[in-house]
Short mmCIF file of C-alpha atoms in Angstrom, two decimals:
data_model
loop_
_atom_site.label_atom_id
_atom_site.label_comp_id
_atom_site.label_asym_id
_atom_site.label_seq_id
_atom_site.Cartn_x
_atom_site.Cartn_y
_atom_site.Cartn_z
CA MET A 191 99.35 26.14 -56.56
CA ILE A 192 95.84 27.64 -56.26
CA LEU A 193 95.54 26.40 -52.67
CA LEU A 194 98.88 28.01 -51.83
CA LEU A 195 97.78 31.29 -53.41
CA GLN A 196 94.51 31.19 -51.46
CA LEU A 197 96.44 30.48 -48.27
CA LEU A 198 98.73 33.48 -48.86
CA LEU A 199 95.74 35.72 -49.60
CA GLY A 200 94.05 34.44 -46.42
CA LEU A 201 97.14 35.27 -44.37
CA GLY A 202 97.26 38.68 -46.01
CA TYR A 203 93.61 39.27 -45.13
CA THR A 204 94.19 38.28 -41.50
CA ALA A 205 97.18 40.60 -41.13
CA LEU A 206 95.46 43.57 -42.79
CA ALA A 207 92.21 43.06 -40.87
CA HIS A 208 94.07 42.91 -37.55
CA LEU A 209 96.12 46.04 -38.33
CA ALA A 210 92.98 47.86 -39.48
CA SER A 211 91.34 47.10 -36.15
CA LEU A 212 94.37 48.11 -34.10
CA ARG A 213 94.83 51.41 -35.96
CA HIS A 214 91.18 52.15 -36.88
CA HIS A 215 92.41 52.59 -40.45
CA ASP A 216 89.88 52.42 -43.29
CA GLY A 217 92.60 52.06 -45.92
CA LEU A 218 93.88 48.89 -44.28
CA ALA A 219 90.30 47.65 -43.95
CA LEU A 220 89.83 48.19 -47.69
CA GLY A 221 93.04 46.25 -48.32
CA ALA A 222 91.72 43.40 -46.15
CA LEU A 223 88.48 43.32 -48.16
CA ALA A 224 90.48 43.26 -51.41
CA ALA A 225 92.54 40.30 -50.17
CA LEU A 226 89.35 38.51 -49.09
CA ILE A 227 87.66 39.07 -52.46
CA ALA A 228 90.76 37.85 -54.29
CA MET A 229 90.90 34.72 -52.11
CA LEU A 230 87.26 33.92 -52.91
CA VAL A 231 87.37 34.46 -56.67
CA VAL A 232 90.89 33.43 -57.69
CA GLU A 233 90.00 29.77 -58.28
CA PRO A 234 86.83 30.38 -60.34
CA LEU A 235 88.60 33.14 -62.28
CA LEU A 236 91.46 30.82 -63.22
CA ALA A 237 88.87 28.18 -64.13
CA ARG A 238 87.21 30.80 -66.38
CA ARG A 239 83.79 30.47 -64.79
CA PRO A 240 81.57 33.26 -66.18
CA TRP A 241 79.92 34.13 -62.85
CA ALA A 242 83.32 34.98 -61.34
CA PHE A 243 83.96 37.65 -64.00
CA VAL A 244 80.60 39.20 -63.11
CA ALA A 245 81.07 38.89 -59.34
CA LEU A 246 84.56 40.39 -59.19
CA PRO A 247 83.71 43.94 -60.33
CA LEU A 248 80.51 43.90 -58.25
CA LEU A 249 82.39 42.87 -55.11
CA ALA A 250 85.15 45.40 -55.82
CA TRP A 251 82.57 48.15 -56.30
CA GLY A 252 80.85 47.16 -53.04
CA ALA A 253 84.14 47.27 -51.12
CA TRP A 254 84.98 50.70 -52.55
CA ALA A 255 81.48 52.02 -51.78
CA LEU A 256 81.84 50.92 -48.15
CA TYR A 257 85.26 52.59 -47.99
CA ALA A 258 83.92 55.81 -49.48
CA ALA A 259 81.10 55.81 -46.91
CA GLY A 260 83.54 55.25 -44.04
CA HIS A 261 82.27 51.72 -43.32
CA ALA A 262 85.05 49.56 -44.77
CA ALA A 263 85.73 47.99 -41.37
CA LEU A 264 82.11 46.93 -40.79
CA PRO A 265 82.17 43.72 -42.91
CA LEU A 266 85.35 42.64 -41.13
CA LEU A 267 83.27 42.13 -37.97
CA LEU A 268 81.17 39.50 -39.70
CA VAL A 269 83.85 37.69 -41.71
CA PRO A 270 85.09 35.54 -38.78
CA VAL A 271 81.50 34.57 -37.95
CA VAL A 272 80.62 33.58 -41.52
CA PHE A 273 83.97 31.83 -42.06
CA VAL A 274 83.73 29.68 -38.92
CA VAL A 275 80.04 28.86 -39.49
CA GLY A 276 80.98 27.79 -43.02
CA ILE A 277 83.62 25.39 -41.73
CA ALA A 278 81.23 24.07 -39.07
CA TRP A 279 78.70 23.37 -41.82
CA ILE A 280 81.29 21.40 -43.80
CA PHE A 281 81.63 19.09 -40.77
CA ALA A 282 77.96 19.02 -39.77
CA ARG A 283 76.53 18.26 -43.22
CA THR A 284 78.45 14.96 -43.33
CA LEU A 285 76.58 13.76 -40.23
CA ARG A 286 73.30 13.48 -42.09
CA PRO A 287 71.87 9.95 -42.50
CA GLY A 288 73.39 8.05 -45.37
CA ARG A 289 76.60 10.13 -45.47
CA THR A 290 80.10 9.31 -44.27
CA ALA A 291 81.34 11.68 -41.56
CA LEU A 292 84.13 14.01 -42.64
CA ILE A 293 86.75 12.71 -40.18
CA THR A 294 85.79 9.15 -41.12
CA ARG A 295 86.50 9.96 -44.77
CA ILE A 296 89.91 11.37 -43.84
CA VAL A 297 90.82 8.23 -41.88
CA ILE A 298 89.62 6.06 -44.78
CA GLY A 299 91.94 8.03 -47.07
CA ILE A 300 94.92 7.78 -44.70
CA GLU A 301 94.53 4.05 -44.21
CA GLY A 302 93.81 3.31 -47.86
CA HIS A 303 90.41 1.69 -47.34
CA ALA A 304 87.66 1.63 -49.93
CA ASP A 305 84.87 2.78 -47.60
CA ALA A 306 83.72 3.01 -43.98
CA THR A 307 82.76 -0.67 -43.78
CA GLU A 308 86.47 -1.55 -43.64
CA LEU A 309 87.05 0.47 -40.44
CA ALA A 310 86.85 -1.11 -37.01
CA PRO A 311 83.48 -0.31 -35.34
CA ASP A 312 85.09 1.60 -32.43
CA LEU A 313 87.16 3.71 -34.84
CA LEU A 314 84.07 4.38 -36.95
CA ARG A 315 82.14 5.58 -33.87
CA TYR A 316 85.08 7.69 -32.72
CA THR A 317 85.55 9.45 -36.05
CA ARG A 318 81.85 10.21 -36.35
CA GLY A 319 81.78 11.57 -32.80
CA LEU A 320 84.88 13.64 -33.51
CA THR A 321 83.23 15.13 -36.58
CA ALA A 322 80.29 16.19 -34.39
CA ALA A 323 82.69 17.58 -31.78
CA TRP A 324 84.47 19.71 -34.40
CA ALA A 325 81.12 21.07 -35.61
CA ALA A 326 80.12 21.95 -32.02
CA VAL A 327 83.43 23.63 -31.20
CA LEU A 328 83.33 25.69 -34.39
CA LEU A 329 79.74 26.77 -33.81
CA GLY A 330 80.69 27.82 -30.27
CA MET A 331 83.57 29.86 -31.68
CA ALA A 332 81.24 31.49 -34.20
CA GLY A 333 78.87 32.43 -31.39
CA GLY A 334 81.76 33.97 -29.46
CA ASN A 335 82.87 35.89 -32.55
CA LEU A 336 79.36 37.25 -33.08
CA LEU A 337 78.98 38.28 -29.44
CA LEU A 338 82.27 40.17 -29.46
CA ALA A 339 81.41 41.82 -32.78
CA LEU A 340 78.14 43.03 -31.27
CA LEU A 341 79.88 44.43 -28.18
CA ALA A 342 82.87 46.03 -29.94
CA SER A 343 83.26 49.76 -29.50
CA PRO A 344 83.53 52.02 -31.34
CA ALA A 345 81.66 50.95 -34.50
CA GLY A 346 80.68 47.48 -33.41
CA LEU A 347 77.56 45.85 -34.80
CA LEU A 348 75.29 47.19 -32.05
CA GLU A 349 76.70 50.71 -32.24
CA SER A 350 76.40 50.64 -36.03
CA LEU A 351 72.67 50.06 -35.49
CA GLY A 352 72.48 52.95 -33.02
CA VAL A 353 72.36 50.71 -29.92
CA PRO A 354 74.94 51.41 -27.18
CA SER A 355 77.14 48.42 -26.34
CA PRO A 356 76.15 47.13 -22.87
CA LEU A 357 79.64 45.77 -22.27
CA PRO A 358 82.04 47.66 -24.55
CA ILE A 359 85.23 45.99 -25.70
CA SER A 360 87.79 47.66 -27.93
CA GLN A 361 88.23 46.88 -31.60
CA ALA A 362 91.71 45.62 -30.73
CA GLN A 363 90.33 43.17 -28.16
CA TRP A 364 87.79 41.92 -30.69
CA SER A 365 90.47 41.52 -33.35
CA TRP A 366 92.89 39.60 -31.13
CA TRP A 367 90.19 36.99 -30.60
CA ALA A 368 88.47 36.94 -34.00
CA ASN A 369 91.52 37.27 -36.26
CA LEU A 370 94.21 35.49 -34.24
CA LEU A 371 93.20 33.55 -31.11
CA ASN A 372 90.54 31.65 -33.06
CA TYR A 373 93.33 29.81 -34.82
CA GLY A 374 94.94 29.03 -31.47
CA VAL A 375 91.73 27.38 -30.28
CA ILE A 376 91.52 25.32 -33.47
CA GLY A 377 95.18 24.32 -33.24
CA GLY A 378 94.88 23.48 -29.55
CA PHE A 379 91.84 21.27 -30.12
CA PHE A 380 93.64 19.55 -33.00
CA VAL A 381 96.73 18.77 -30.89
CA ILE A 382 94.77 17.62 -27.81
CA GLU A 383 92.51 15.39 -29.89
CA PHE A 384 95.53 13.80 -31.57
CA ALA A 385 97.00 12.97 -28.15
CA ILE A 386 93.70 11.35 -27.11
CA ARG A 387 93.46 9.42 -30.39
CA LYS A 388 97.06 8.21 -30.10
CA ARG A 389 96.35 6.74 -26.66
CA ARG A 390 93.01 5.23 -27.68
CA PHE A 391 94.24 3.79 -31.00
CA PRO A 392 97.98 3.12 -30.47
CA GLY A 393 100.35 2.15 -33.26
CA ARG A 394 98.63 4.02 -36.08
CA TYR A 395 101.06 6.97 -36.19
CA HIS A 396 104.71 7.32 -35.22
CA GLY A 397 104.08 10.84 -33.95
CA PHE A 398 102.31 14.11 -34.59
CA PHE A 399 104.49 15.07 -37.56
CA ASP A 400 104.01 11.62 -39.07
CA PHE A 401 100.26 12.23 -38.82
CA LEU A 402 100.63 15.61 -40.53
CA ARG A 403 102.71 14.00 -43.28
CA LYS A 404 99.97 11.41 -43.86
CA LEU A 405 97.41 14.22 -44.15
CA ALA A 406 99.61 16.05 -46.66
CA ASP A 407 100.16 12.84 -48.65
CA LEU A 408 96.43 12.67 -49.37
CA GLY A 409 97.03 15.40 -51.95
CA PRO A 410 95.19 18.54 -53.05
CA THR A 411 92.59 16.65 -55.11
CA PHE A 412 91.45 14.68 -52.06
CA TRP A 413 91.11 17.83 -49.95
CA ARG A 414 89.34 19.77 -52.70
CA ASP A 415 86.80 16.96 -53.16
CA LEU A 416 86.39 16.54 -49.40
CA LEU A 417 85.51 20.19 -48.83
CA ARG A 418 83.00 20.45 -51.66
#
């Protein structure tokens, strides 16, 4: 239920942030920040963690202060960068010596194995390489998001620092990439990789939707522990 609520808040943030960029509307930008704050603190609030009750009013005050100063849209330029870097780190940290790569752990869960030693060596190498590939793709996306945020005009990161954008792009162009097309890149990579995996390791899945069903069958507890 919490994951569903966070997903809905994330979709709300994306829609509000995109509309704020298209219309240059500070009120919509404030709404996007509110949705983002709610998405971040809803789980710890429901778990009654003390720090969340301190953080919520501070974050709300910060969002309102930015809105009052006419800068509510400024944090929205950095959110896609921070978000994608955060996901890349989730992949990359599992590549450290002595740890099981994130994709390897997912395959272990799908196939019901106890640990990585039960996987075939070629599958183990493939899943570790795929984890590294996901980290690289996400870091590349984050770099693209940051570059576009720097170049955006008006009120991009460079212009906010008083530096003219050398190659101005509109806020709308930035938003189409950062708030929407990013997900298309992720989805495209996911689908293409599945097609490659299906050819390289035939017989493991009946089709793409069967693969998605197996991922869903792992359950929320598995995914929550995996992403920690």
